[in-house]
């Protein structure tokens, strides 16, 4: 890790595939969730057909999304396993169509190296791996060869966790970063995700939010994915499809704590949360002369 403190609000170019890049830091960026699945926890089946998923993605761009994250396998606990072939059949037509219909950044939500390779060939700019490169480490080599941006997510699933939530983040993510470095992935292509909700109970998720700035010791931008998660239901006593206001609250909180990218279902309400947060941050910078 660099000895220079990471400055989360300063401009930083996130290098992506197909000679694209995205400036992170000064304003928050919205990543819209496009689930081409029948069983995702919040919106499974709503956009299961390619045409429906494409139209939903374009609506998200119009609402303010800068990134479209396209996934073909649900990550909710107990979800049915999907073969690589089925995952690819679901998402590749959507990615190919969107590559010709929008200039938005396209992300593929997969842990499979083969799916990631096909997705980048189809037009994806980012690989978003919920297993942090540790289920199929070859996915890091795919990122290195293609120049794709890489979202590396922390998970507590199928492993022993440390008692301290931040210590466990460092343990897991440092190993993921070693895998990325060994594969030749440049650090300017990496964003980290602390994995809210992935084998973390309500208390752990809330503590992770409260201690979020500590994660910048890893010297990389951070993506926050709290949208409609179970811990928000535990706090608000609302079902998944009624948690958008709570999600927007976490978006504002985490933006003020330095998060750069926000993976969400409801783009419009989170856009408003970011506009207010970024306006406050701008006013603060002007007031301090920084």
XYZ file of N, CA and C in Angstrom:
870
model
N 0.830 -1.195 0.000
C 0.000 0.000 0.000
C 0.871 1.254 0.000
N 0.377 2.305 -0.673
C 1.095 3.560 -0.716
C 1.086 4.217 0.657
N 2.188 4.949 0.955
C 2.241 5.660 2.231
C 1.490 6.982 2.153
N 1.162 7.428 0.940
C 0.440 8.690 0.768
C -1.039 8.469 1.058
N -1.644 9.284 1.921
C -3.068 9.091 2.240
C -3.940 9.236 0.993
N -4.917 8.362 0.859
C -5.833 8.422 -0.281
C -6.825 9.554 -0.066
N -7.048 10.345 -1.116
C -7.967 11.481 -1.043
C -9.208 11.153 -1.865
N -10.285 10.680 -1.244
C -11.419 10.145 -2.002
C -12.188 11.166 -2.822
N -12.040 12.458 -2.551
C -12.823 13.457 -3.280
C -12.032 14.137 -4.401
N -10.771 13.786 -4.553
C -9.973 14.351 -5.637
C -10.170 13.539 -6.916
N -10.070 14.179 -8.091
C -10.301 13.463 -9.353
C -9.307 12.329 -9.558
N -9.828 11.205 -9.989
C -9.018 10.036 -10.288
C -9.640 9.331 -11.484
N -8.832 9.087 -12.508
C -9.345 8.434 -13.716
C -9.339 6.925 -13.538
N -10.528 6.335 -13.577
C -10.676 4.877 -13.521
C -10.563 4.370 -14.956
N -9.486 3.653 -15.243
C -9.225 3.169 -16.596
C -10.036 1.906 -16.872
N -10.671 1.862 -18.050
C -11.593 0.792 -18.383
C -11.265 0.207 -19.748
N -11.945 -0.871 -20.093
C -11.746 -1.510 -21.392
C -12.239 -0.602 -22.523
N -11.805 -0.943 -23.734
C -12.214 -0.246 -24.957
C -11.849 1.240 -24.915
N -10.694 1.521 -24.279
C -10.160 2.892 -24.225
C -11.117 3.886 -23.571
N -11.913 3.407 -22.640
C -12.794 4.299 -21.897
C -12.190 4.551 -20.520
N -12.638 5.616 -19.897
C -12.263 5.913 -18.519
C -13.402 6.691 -17.886
N -13.382 6.739 -16.566
C -14.435 7.409 -15.811
C -13.775 8.162 -14.662
N -14.067 9.449 -14.546
C -13.486 10.241 -13.469
C -14.280 9.998 -12.193
N -13.578 9.578 -11.158
C -14.166 9.346 -9.846
C -13.644 10.397 -8.879
N -14.435 10.711 -7.874
C -13.981 11.597 -6.806
C -14.832 12.818 -6.602
N -14.826 13.796 -7.531
C -15.536 15.060 -7.276
C -17.045 14.919 -7.139
N -17.657 13.998 -7.883
C -19.093 13.744 -7.768
C -19.341 12.244 -7.763
N -20.400 11.829 -7.085
C -20.726 10.410 -7.029
C -21.244 9.897 -8.357
N -20.997 8.620 -8.624
C -21.413 7.969 -9.866
C -22.396 6.855 -9.528
N -23.495 6.797 -10.284
C -24.510 5.774 -10.062
C -24.318 4.598 -11.007
N -24.310 3.414 -10.443
C -24.259 2.155 -11.193
C -25.625 1.493 -11.049
N -26.356 1.383 -12.147
C -27.690 0.797 -12.109
C -27.623 -0.713 -12.176
N -28.415 -1.373 -11.345
C -28.475 -2.828 -11.303
C -29.444 -3.316 -12.380
N -28.939 -4.111 -13.318
C -29.770 -4.683 -14.379
C -29.710 -6.203 -14.221
N -30.709 -6.757 -13.530
C -30.745 -8.198 -13.258
C -31.507 -8.916 -14.365
N -30.783 -9.701 -15.165
C -31.428 -10.502 -16.204
C -31.632 -11.897 -15.614
N -32.444 -11.925 -14.554
C -32.610 -13.145 -13.760
C -34.074 -13.298 -13.356
N -34.510 -14.533 -13.072
C -35.871 -14.735 -12.582
C -35.982 -14.683 -11.071
N -34.852 -14.629 -10.340
C -34.921 -14.871 -8.897
C -34.065 -13.950 -8.048
N -33.674 -12.777 -8.559
C -32.938 -11.844 -7.711
C -33.824 -11.370 -6.574
N -33.222 -10.979 -5.445
C -33.995 -10.814 -4.214
C -35.015 -9.694 -4.297
N -34.744 -8.652 -5.092
C -35.647 -7.501 -5.111
C -36.481 -7.411 -6.374
N -35.872 -7.640 -7.536
C -36.578 -7.416 -8.799
C -36.486 -8.602 -9.744
N -36.280 -9.799 -9.195
C -36.157 -10.985 -10.025
C -37.369 -11.188 -10.914
N -37.127 -11.405 -12.214
C -38.195 -11.680 -13.159
C -38.772 -10.456 -13.838
N -38.495 -9.265 -13.312
C -39.085 -8.065 -13.918
C -38.453 -7.737 -15.263
N -37.166 -8.066 -15.404
C -36.467 -7.736 -16.637
C -35.715 -8.970 -17.147
N -36.383 -10.111 -17.052
C -35.730 -11.378 -17.371
C -35.518 -11.562 -18.869
N -36.387 -10.998 -19.692
C -36.236 -11.077 -21.133
C -35.275 -9.999 -21.612
N -34.432 -10.309 -22.605
C -33.446 -9.321 -23.063
C -34.031 -7.961 -23.416
N -35.140 -7.942 -24.140
C -35.724 -6.649 -24.527
C -36.151 -5.843 -23.307
N -36.710 -6.517 -22.297
C -37.111 -5.829 -21.073
C -35.890 -5.268 -20.341
N -34.825 -6.068 -20.279
C -33.608 -5.629 -19.601
C -32.982 -4.441 -20.324
N -32.983 -4.475 -21.648
C -32.417 -3.377 -22.433
C -33.199 -2.092 -22.192
N -34.524 -2.179 -22.224
C -35.334 -0.987 -22.013
C -35.171 -0.443 -20.593
N -35.079 -1.340 -19.610
C -34.852 -0.897 -18.238
C -33.498 -0.201 -18.125
N -32.486 -0.735 -18.764
C -31.159 -0.127 -18.729
C -31.188 1.278 -19.330
N -31.853 1.437 -20.443
C -31.927 2.754 -21.080
C -32.700 3.740 -20.224
N -33.732 3.265 -19.526
C -34.452 4.140 -18.591
C -33.532 4.584 -17.456
N -32.681 3.679 -16.994
C -31.745 4.014 -15.917
C -30.736 5.070 -16.369
N -30.272 4.970 -17.610
C -29.364 5.985 -18.143
C -30.064 7.339 -18.176
N -31.290 7.354 -18.649
C -32.053 8.604 -18.712
C -32.259 9.197 -17.316
N -32.376 8.337 -16.309
C -32.588 8.799 -14.939
C -31.302 9.280 -14.272
N -30.144 8.980 -14.876
C -28.894 9.490 -14.325
C -27.804 8.478 -14.057
N -27.983 7.228 -14.455
C -26.938 6.218 -14.241
C -25.782 6.428 -15.214
N -24.567 6.357 -14.689
C -23.384 6.425 -15.537
C -22.852 5.062 -15.903
N -23.221 4.048 -15.109
C -22.775 2.672 -15.313
C -23.993 1.765 -15.269
N -24.016 0.758 -16.136
C -25.052 -0.272 -16.128
C -24.390 -1.589 -15.767
N -24.814 -2.199 -14.672
C -24.206 -3.440 -14.188
C -25.140 -4.600 -14.518
N -24.744 -5.427 -15.466
C -25.616 -6.461 -16.013
C -25.210 -7.821 -15.469
N -26.164 -8.486 -14.807
C -25.876 -9.788 -14.205
C -26.891 -10.834 -14.596
N -26.432 -12.085 -14.686
C -27.303 -13.179 -15.096
C -27.454 -14.280 -14.071
N -26.950 -14.051 -12.844
C -27.092 -15.040 -11.783
C -27.336 -14.324 -10.469
N -28.401 -14.684 -9.770
C -28.705 -14.057 -8.500
C -27.652 -14.416 -7.457
N -27.293 -13.429 -6.627
C -26.343 -13.676 -5.538
C -27.034 -13.734 -4.179
N -28.368 -13.751 -4.167
C -29.056 -13.813 -2.876
C -28.802 -15.187 -2.235
N -28.783 -15.266 -0.909
C -28.580 -16.562 -0.253
C -29.632 -17.574 -0.686
N -29.195 -18.776 -1.042
C -30.110 -19.832 -1.433
C -30.566 -19.787 -2.873
N -30.045 -18.858 -3.660
C -30.456 -18.763 -5.067
C -30.007 -19.998 -5.837
N -30.780 -20.345 -6.866
C -30.445 -21.501 -7.692
C -29.152 -21.236 -8.467
N -28.322 -22.283 -8.558
C -27.096 -22.170 -9.329
C -27.425 -22.079 -10.812
N -26.613 -21.324 -11.525
C -26.795 -21.128 -12.958
C -25.514 -21.559 -13.657
N -25.634 -22.292 -14.745
C -24.449 -22.703 -15.498
C -23.851 -21.507 -16.211
N -22.577 -21.622 -16.577
C -21.917 -20.555 -17.321
C -22.643 -20.284 -18.631
N -23.069 -21.357 -19.298
C -23.756 -21.191 -20.585
C -25.065 -20.420 -20.415
N -25.829 -20.747 -19.361
C -27.094 -20.048 -19.140
C -26.855 -18.590 -18.777
N -25.864 -18.355 -17.923
C -25.517 -16.978 -17.562
C -25.182 -16.168 -18.815
N -24.372 -16.747 -19.682
C -23.964 -16.048 -20.901
C -25.143 -15.830 -21.847
N -26.025 -16.814 -21.953
C -27.205 -16.655 -22.808
C -28.091 -15.506 -22.328
N -28.118 -15.296 -21.028
C -28.946 -14.230 -20.477
C -28.352 -12.841 -20.729
N -27.053 -12.711 -20.512
C -26.488 -11.362 -20.472
C -25.816 -10.888 -21.753
N -25.247 -11.792 -22.538
C -24.472 -11.332 -23.693
C -25.326 -10.586 -24.716
N -26.548 -11.042 -25.015
C -27.360 -10.250 -25.949
C -27.679 -8.850 -25.414
N -27.844 -8.744 -24.110
C -28.140 -7.446 -23.502
C -26.929 -6.524 -23.615
N -25.757 -7.044 -23.307
C -24.538 -6.231 -23.396
C -24.286 -5.804 -24.834
N -24.417 -6.728 -25.780
C -24.196 -6.395 -27.190
C -25.152 -5.302 -27.656
N -26.414 -5.408 -27.273
C -27.394 -4.401 -27.686
C -27.097 -3.049 -27.055
N -26.795 -3.046 -25.761
C -26.540 -1.782 -25.076
C -25.280 -1.098 -25.592
N -24.294 -1.882 -26.006
C -23.061 -1.305 -26.545
C -23.332 -0.468 -27.792
N -24.400 -0.791 -28.498
C -24.741 -0.042 -29.709
C -25.801 1.026 -29.472
N -26.442 1.001 -28.290
C -27.560 1.902 -28.037
C -27.254 3.027 -27.060
N -26.162 2.903 -26.293
C -25.858 3.918 -25.291
C -24.348 4.077 -25.138
N -23.953 5.256 -24.722
C -22.538 5.499 -24.434
C -22.224 5.278 -22.962
N -23.221 4.833 -22.185
C -22.986 4.552 -20.768
C -21.942 3.450 -20.617
N -21.248 3.468 -19.500
C -20.280 2.426 -19.178
C -21.040 1.146 -18.843
N -20.572 0.023 -19.396
C -21.214 -1.266 -19.177
C -20.342 -2.132 -18.274
N -20.978 -2.745 -17.290
C -20.295 -3.622 -16.332
C -20.941 -4.995 -16.376
N -20.130 -6.033 -16.255
C -20.668 -7.388 -16.167
C -20.497 -7.882 -14.737
N -21.596 -8.325 -14.156
C -21.612 -8.825 -12.782
C -21.445 -10.337 -12.837
N -20.199 -10.796 -12.694
C -19.908 -12.225 -12.775
C -18.634 -12.549 -12.020
N -18.539 -13.795 -11.564
C -17.292 -14.271 -10.969
C -16.590 -15.250 -11.899
N -17.196 -15.547 -13.045
C -16.642 -16.532 -13.975
C -15.716 -15.872 -14.990
N -14.508 -16.407 -15.117
C -13.536 -15.839 -16.041
C -14.030 -15.918 -17.483
N -14.610 -17.036 -17.873
C -15.069 -17.200 -19.245
C -16.173 -16.201 -19.570
N -17.138 -16.057 -18.674
C -18.222 -15.106 -18.892
C -17.673 -13.685 -18.986
N -16.724 -13.351 -18.128
C -16.130 -12.021 -18.159
C -15.457 -11.754 -19.504
N -14.742 -12.729 -20.009
C -14.046 -12.558 -21.302
C -15.040 -12.314 -22.426
N -16.092 -13.133 -22.475
C -17.101 -12.955 -23.516
C -17.811 -11.603 -23.378
N -18.050 -11.201 -22.130
C -18.763 -9.948 -21.900
C -17.949 -8.745 -22.364
N -16.646 -8.747 -22.085
C -15.800 -7.645 -22.545
C -15.735 -7.637 -24.073
N -15.645 -8.812 -24.670
C -15.672 -8.886 -26.136
C -16.977 -8.322 -26.693
N -18.067 -8.495 -25.942
C -19.375 -8.001 -26.384
C -19.550 -6.504 -26.164
N -18.656 -5.896 -25.384
C -18.736 -4.454 -25.182
C -18.649 -3.975 -23.756
N -18.552 -4.885 -22.780
C -18.460 -4.463 -21.377
C -17.120 -3.782 -21.110
N -17.163 -2.804 -20.217
C -15.968 -2.037 -19.854
C -15.406 -2.419 -18.486
N -16.261 -3.021 -17.646
C -15.913 -3.317 -16.260
C -16.297 -4.752 -15.947
N -15.474 -5.420 -15.135
C -15.799 -6.727 -14.571
C -16.048 -6.534 -13.082
N -17.207 -6.948 -12.620
C -17.616 -6.776 -11.225
C -17.742 -8.160 -10.590
N -16.772 -8.517 -9.745
C -16.688 -9.877 -9.196
C -17.041 -9.887 -7.715
N -18.188 -10.490 -7.385
C -18.647 -10.523 -5.997
C -17.846 -11.491 -5.132
N -16.983 -12.282 -5.742
C -16.115 -13.169 -4.971
C -14.687 -12.629 -4.876
N -14.493 -11.399 -5.268
C -13.204 -10.748 -5.067
C -12.033 -11.464 -5.704
N -12.238 -12.072 -6.861
C -11.202 -12.790 -7.627
C -10.795 -14.102 -6.981
N -11.453 -14.480 -5.884
C -10.979 -15.633 -5.122
C -11.745 -16.923 -5.414
N -12.754 -16.859 -6.266
C -13.437 -18.084 -6.679
C -12.847 -18.609 -7.985
N -12.658 -17.720 -8.958
C -11.971 -18.060 -10.206
C -10.887 -17.013 -10.443
N -9.703 -17.214 -9.851
C -8.636 -16.202 -9.961
C -8.251 -15.844 -11.390
N -8.531 -16.726 -12.358
C -8.225 -16.431 -13.753
C -8.964 -15.188 -14.238
N -10.023 -14.807 -13.553
C -10.764 -13.613 -13.957
C -9.875 -12.372 -13.881
N -8.901 -12.372 -12.994
C -7.960 -11.250 -12.918
C -7.118 -11.175 -14.177
N -6.729 -12.329 -14.720
C -5.963 -12.339 -15.970
C -6.802 -11.832 -17.133
N -8.090 -12.144 -17.117
C -8.989 -11.607 -18.145
C -9.003 -10.086 -18.074
N -9.105 -9.549 -16.862
C -9.089 -8.096 -16.696
C -7.786 -7.500 -17.192
N -6.679 -8.151 -16.874
C -5.379 -7.634 -17.289
C -5.236 -7.649 -18.802
N -5.651 -8.745 -19.443
C -5.497 -8.866 -20.908
C -6.405 -7.900 -21.657
N -7.597 -7.658 -21.137
C -8.573 -6.841 -21.848
C -8.518 -5.363 -21.465
N -7.838 -5.062 -20.360
C -7.815 -3.691 -19.875
C -9.100 -3.270 -19.195
N -9.920 -4.233 -18.803
C -11.199 -3.904 -18.168
C -10.985 -3.288 -16.795
N -11.904 -2.402 -16.431
C -11.963 -1.977 -15.047
C -12.391 -3.157 -14.193
N -12.028 -3.123 -12.921
C -12.268 -4.278 -12.062
C -12.852 -3.821 -10.736
N -14.052 -4.306 -10.417
C -14.646 -4.125 -9.090
C -14.363 -5.385 -8.283
N -13.662 -5.230 -7.190
C -13.298 -6.348 -6.326
C -14.110 -6.247 -5.045
N -15.006 -7.204 -4.840
C -15.893 -7.138 -3.683
C -15.456 -8.071 -2.563
N -15.602 -7.600 -1.347
C -15.394 -8.414 -0.145
C -16.632 -9.272 0.098
N -16.409 -10.493 0.517
C -17.516 -11.334 0.957
C -17.100 -12.117 2.198
N -18.079 -12.400 3.035
C -17.833 -13.246 4.191
C -18.334 -14.658 3.999
N -18.869 -14.953 2.823
C -19.464 -16.261 2.582
C -18.400 -17.343 2.439
N -18.721 -18.514 2.998
C -17.906 -19.717 2.825
C -16.481 -19.546 3.330
N -16.317 -18.786 4.420
C -14.987 -18.600 4.985
C -15.128 -18.145 6.433
N -14.054 -18.338 7.194
C -14.015 -17.853 8.568
C -13.669 -16.366 8.558
N -14.483 -15.570 9.245
C -14.242 -14.135 9.292
C -13.513 -13.753 10.576
N -12.758 -12.657 10.506
C -12.196 -12.073 11.715
C -13.300 -11.349 12.473
N -13.112 -11.185 13.759
C -14.156 -10.580 14.598
C -14.373 -9.108 14.266
N -13.304 -8.404 13.927
C -13.398 -6.978 13.623
C -13.733 -6.787 12.148
N -14.782 -6.010 11.845
C -15.245 -5.913 10.454
C -14.208 -5.284 9.540
N -13.451 -4.315 10.013
C -12.449 -3.664 9.165
C -11.228 -4.563 8.998
N -10.818 -5.229 10.073
C -9.708 -6.176 9.947
C -10.035 -7.252 8.913
N -11.285 -7.707 8.893
C -11.661 -8.741 7.931
C -11.672 -8.187 6.514
N -12.074 -6.935 6.358
C -11.982 -6.298 5.037
C -10.545 -6.314 4.528
N -9.622 -5.907 5.388
C -8.220 -5.850 4.967
C -7.677 -7.243 4.661
N -8.035 -8.218 5.489
C -7.563 -9.584 5.267
C -7.988 -10.085 3.893
N -9.269 -9.949 3.600
C -9.804 -10.478 2.348
C -9.344 -9.655 1.147
N -9.497 -8.343 1.224
C -9.217 -7.510 0.055
C -7.731 -7.440 -0.265
N -6.874 -7.515 0.729
C -5.440 -7.546 0.422
C -5.076 -8.806 -0.351
N -5.700 -9.927 -0.025
C -5.461 -11.147 -0.808
C -5.958 -10.963 -2.236
N -7.138 -10.349 -2.395
C -7.662 -10.092 -3.728
C -6.717 -9.183 -4.528
N -6.181 -8.179 -3.866
C -5.265 -7.266 -4.548
C -3.956 -7.965 -4.925
N -3.541 -8.921 -4.120
C -2.365 -9.727 -4.496
C -2.645 -10.519 -5.769
N -3.832 -11.110 -5.869
C -4.209 -11.872 -7.064
C -4.209 -10.951 -8.282
N -4.770 -9.757 -8.120
C -4.814 -8.804 -9.226
C -3.403 -8.398 -9.654
N -2.548 -8.120 -8.694
C -1.177 -7.703 -9.012
C -0.406 -8.823 -9.709
N -0.576 -10.044 -9.212
C 0.109 -11.187 -9.830
C -0.336 -11.400 -11.274
N -1.587 -11.030 -11.585
C -2.099 -11.176 -12.947
C -1.712 -10.007 -13.845
N -1.189 -8.944 -13.251
C -0.777 -7.791 -14.045
C -1.830 -6.712 -14.187
N -2.826 -6.688 -13.305
C -3.852 -5.642 -13.352
C -3.278 -4.356 -12.757
N -3.348 -3.264 -13.497
C -2.898 -1.971 -12.990
C -3.860 -1.477 -11.920
N -3.321 -0.863 -10.889
C -4.168 -0.380 -9.790
C -5.137 0.710 -10.242
N -4.805 1.433 -11.327
C -5.725 2.475 -11.789
C -6.946 1.902 -12.495
N -7.054 0.577 -12.511
C -8.235 -0.087 -13.065
C -9.107 -0.722 -11.979
N -8.748 -0.519 -10.710
C -9.413 -1.234 -9.615
C -10.244 -0.302 -8.740
N -11.449 -0.753 -8.433
C -12.308 -0.146 -7.409
C -12.689 -1.265 -6.435
N -12.748 -0.944 -5.151
C -13.092 -1.932 -4.135
C -14.545 -1.773 -3.688
N -15.126 -2.868 -3.237
C -16.502 -2.900 -2.744
C -16.496 -3.677 -1.433
N -16.900 -3.059 -0.308
C -16.867 -3.767 0.976
C -17.934 -4.831 1.135
N -18.826 -4.981 0.158
C -19.766 -6.093 0.170
C -20.816 -6.035 1.256
N -21.502 -4.915 1.360
C -22.597 -4.826 2.329
C -23.578 -5.979 2.096
N -23.924 -6.637 3.187
C -24.934 -7.684 3.115
C -24.440 -9.078 2.803
N -23.204 -9.217 2.387
C -22.697 -10.541 2.024
C -22.090 -11.211 3.251
N -22.926 -12.036 3.912
C -22.553 -12.730 5.152
C -22.154 -11.736 6.238
N -22.939 -10.665 6.325
C -22.758 -9.665 7.373
C -24.133 -9.403 7.992
N -24.213 -9.434 9.304
C -25.489 -9.171 9.946
C -25.723 -7.669 10.052
N -26.874 -7.286 10.597
C -27.239 -5.870 10.654
C -26.201 -5.049 11.401
N -25.762 -5.536 12.540
C -24.771 -4.802 13.322
C -23.473 -4.624 12.541
N -23.028 -5.675 11.872
C -21.790 -5.576 11.080
C -21.932 -4.572 9.948
N -23.070 -4.578 9.263
C -23.279 -3.629 8.174
C -23.285 -2.190 8.674
N -23.954 -1.951 9.800
C -24.007 -0.596 10.340
C -22.634 -0.143 10.835
N -21.883 -1.063 11.431
C -20.531 -0.710 11.858
C -19.639 -0.424 10.653
N -19.819 -1.190 9.594
C -19.049 -0.969 8.374
C -19.342 0.416 7.803
N -20.612 0.833 7.846
C -20.952 2.186 7.414
C -20.295 3.228 8.311
N -20.374 3.023 9.612
C -19.843 3.996 10.567
C -18.328 4.145 10.446
N -17.662 3.061 10.102
C -16.190 3.078 10.027
C -15.681 3.115 8.581
N -16.553 3.465 7.662
C -16.243 3.425 6.240
C -14.932 4.130 5.875
N -14.640 5.326 6.397
C -13.400 6.003 5.997
C -12.130 5.202 6.279
N -12.191 4.261 7.220
C -11.003 3.450 7.504
C -10.585 2.609 6.301
N -11.527 2.323 5.413
C -11.220 1.495 4.250
C -10.269 2.182 3.279
N -10.152 3.499 3.356
C -9.268 4.194 2.424
C -7.798 3.971 2.724
N -7.500 3.258 3.799
C -6.121 2.814 4.031
C -5.650 1.896 2.906
N -6.597 1.321 2.147
C -6.250 0.476 1.001
C -5.904 1.298 -0.238
N -6.074 2.613 -0.158
C -5.632 3.541 -1.201
C -6.279 3.308 -2.557
N -7.570 3.027 -2.540
C -8.311 2.835 -3.779
C -9.724 3.401 -3.623
N -10.356 3.773 -4.744
C -11.757 4.220 -4.678
C -12.652 3.073 -4.232
N -13.813 3.440 -3.684
C -14.703 2.425 -3.126
C -16.115 2.580 -3.693
N -16.693 1.437 -4.042
C -18.082 1.323 -4.477
C -18.922 0.881 -3.292
N -20.113 1.456 -3.161
C -21.038 1.061 -2.095
C -22.270 0.413 -2.703
N -22.602 -0.779 -2.217
C -23.769 -1.500 -2.719
C -24.718 -1.864 -1.592
N -25.463 -0.892 -1.114
C -26.396 -1.123 -0.008
C -27.828 -1.321 -0.485
N -28.086 -1.173 -1.763
C -29.451 -1.013 -2.268
C -30.397 -2.136 -1.838
N -31.435 -1.737 -1.103
C -32.522 -2.616 -0.685
C -32.061 -3.827 0.134
N -30.874 -3.758 0.721
C -30.327 -4.900 1.427
C -31.133 -5.213 2.688
N -30.993 -6.446 3.153
C -31.774 -6.940 4.286
C -31.557 -6.117 5.544
N -30.351 -5.639 5.769
C -30.105 -4.871 6.993
C -30.923 -3.576 6.999
N -31.216 -3.016 5.822
C -32.079 -1.835 5.767
C -33.512 -2.208 6.139
N -33.912 -3.414 5.772
C -35.223 -3.896 6.186
C -35.297 -4.097 7.685
N -34.197 -4.576 8.271
C -34.171 -4.781 9.716
C -34.293 -3.449 10.462
N -33.684 -2.411 9.907
C -33.727 -1.090 10.543
C -35.082 -0.415 10.356
N -35.659 -0.546 9.147
C -36.883 0.200 8.819
C -38.152 -0.631 8.909
N -38.015 -1.951 9.036
C -39.158 -2.862 9.029
C -39.949 -2.752 7.721
N -39.208 -2.680 6.599
C -39.840 -2.609 5.287
C -39.347 -3.752 4.404
N -40.214 -4.186 3.480
C -39.848 -5.220 2.521
C -38.897 -4.650 1.471
N -38.277 -5.547 0.697
C -37.207 -5.152 -0.215
C -37.612 -4.040 -1.166
N -38.814 -4.140 -1.745
C -39.211 -3.145 -2.733
C -39.667 -1.828 -2.115
N -39.596 -1.737 -0.779
C -39.959 -0.492 -0.096
C -38.763 0.143 0.606
N -37.570 -0.241 0.211
C -36.367 0.224 0.911
C -35.576 1.285 0.140
N -36.200 1.922 -0.856
C -35.449 2.894 -1.650
C -35.108 4.153 -0.863
N -36.003 4.613 0.001
C -35.694 5.788 0.815
C -34.536 5.489 1.763
N -34.548 4.307 2.370
C -33.445 3.925 3.256
C -32.142 3.797 2.465
N -32.243 3.259 1.251
C -31.056 3.168 0.401
C -30.495 4.551 0.116
N -31.367 5.493 -0.229
C -30.912 6.852 -0.522
C -30.241 7.491 0.695
N -30.747 7.173 1.886
C -30.104 7.683 3.101
C -28.676 7.159 3.221
N -28.483 5.875 2.937
C -27.125 5.322 3.011
C -26.251 5.894 1.906
N -26.838 6.169 0.746
C -26.066 6.786 -0.337
C -25.516 8.133 0.110
N -26.361 8.949 0.741
C -25.904 10.249 1.222
C -24.824 10.090 2.289
N -25.060 9.204 3.240
C -24.094 8.996 4.322
C -22.748 8.542 3.771
N -22.780 7.562 2.875
C -21.526 6.995 2.367
C -20.840 7.918 1.372
N -21.607 8.736 0.662
C -20.965 9.738 -0.203
C -20.190 10.731 0.645
N -20.787 11.180 1.730
C -20.090 12.119 2.618
C -18.885 11.470 3.288
N -18.890 10.133 3.349
C -17.746 9.394 3.902
C -16.696 9.058 2.847
N -16.984 9.378 1.567
C -15.965 9.216 0.538
C -16.236 8.196 -0.537
N -17.337 7.447 -0.464
C -17.628 6.468 -1.512
C -17.756 7.170 -2.863
N -17.314 6.477 -3.923
C -17.269 7.078 -5.253
C -18.384 6.590 -6.165
N -18.746 5.311 -6.056
C -19.718 4.683 -6.950
C -20.801 4.034 -6.091
N -22.046 4.091 -6.580
C -23.181 3.594 -5.810
C -24.009 2.681 -6.693
N -24.066 1.406 -6.306
C -24.785 0.397 -7.088
C -26.216 0.329 -6.549
N -27.199 0.702 -7.391
C -28.557 0.895 -6.898
C -29.598 0.323 -7.859
N -30.773 0.049 -7.311
C -31.928 -0.342 -8.114
C -32.675 0.887 -8.623
N -32.979 1.817 -7.734
C -33.749 3.006 -8.070
C -32.782 4.159 -8.312
N -32.554 4.472 -9.581
C -31.568 5.498 -9.923
C -32.043 6.879 -9.501
N -33.299 7.216 -9.753
C -33.772 8.586 -9.564
C -33.634 9.064 -8.121
N -34.070 8.262 -7.157
C -34.024 8.715 -5.768
C -32.577 8.823 -5.273
N -31.712 7.952 -5.757
C -30.308 8.016 -5.347
C -29.563 9.137 -6.064
N -30.010 9.493 -7.259
C -29.455 10.671 -7.929
C -29.706 11.907 -7.083
N -30.929 12.047 -6.551
C -31.234 13.195 -5.706
C -30.372 13.202 -4.448
N -30.189 12.031 -3.850
C -29.345 11.945 -2.652
C -27.921 12.390 -2.953
N -27.409 11.995 -4.122
C -26.049 12.396 -4.494
C -25.969 13.880 -4.810
N -26.988 14.417 -5.465
C -26.968 15.847 -5.780
C -26.867 16.684 -4.510
N -27.626 16.309 -3.480
C -27.574 17.052 -2.224
C -26.215 16.858 -1.548
N -25.746 15.624 -1.505
C -24.457 15.339 -0.862
C -23.317 16.063 -1.567
N -23.312 16.004 -2.894
C -22.229 16.639 -3.641
C -22.294 18.161 -3.544
N -23.510 18.710 -3.478
C -23.631 20.157 -3.283
C -23.059 20.573 -1.938
N -23.315 19.759 -0.910
C -22.771 20.061 0.410
C -21.246 19.962 0.409
N -20.723 18.923 -0.246
C -19.270 18.765 -0.317
C -18.626 19.927 -1.071
N -19.289 20.379 -2.142
C -18.771 21.512 -2.908
C -18.757 22.775 -2.058
N -19.841 22.989 -1.310
C -19.897 24.162 -0.437
C -18.816 24.111 0.628
N -18.571 22.922 1.139
C -17.524 22.767 2.149
C -16.158 23.074 1.570
N -15.901 22.592 0.323
C -14.609 22.873 -0.317
C -14.443 24.363 -0.553
N -15.501 25.037 -0.996
C -15.415 26.465 -1.246
C -15.192 27.229 0.056
N -15.824 26.759 1.109
C -15.687 27.444 2.393
C -14.306 27.315 2.997
N -13.642 26.196 2.708
C -12.284 25.983 3.252
C -11.201 26.353 2.272
N -11.622 26.695 1.028
C -10.637 27.036 0.016
C -9.902 25.850 -0.546
N -10.468 24.629 -0.370
C -9.810 23.416 -0.875
C -10.701 22.727 -1.881
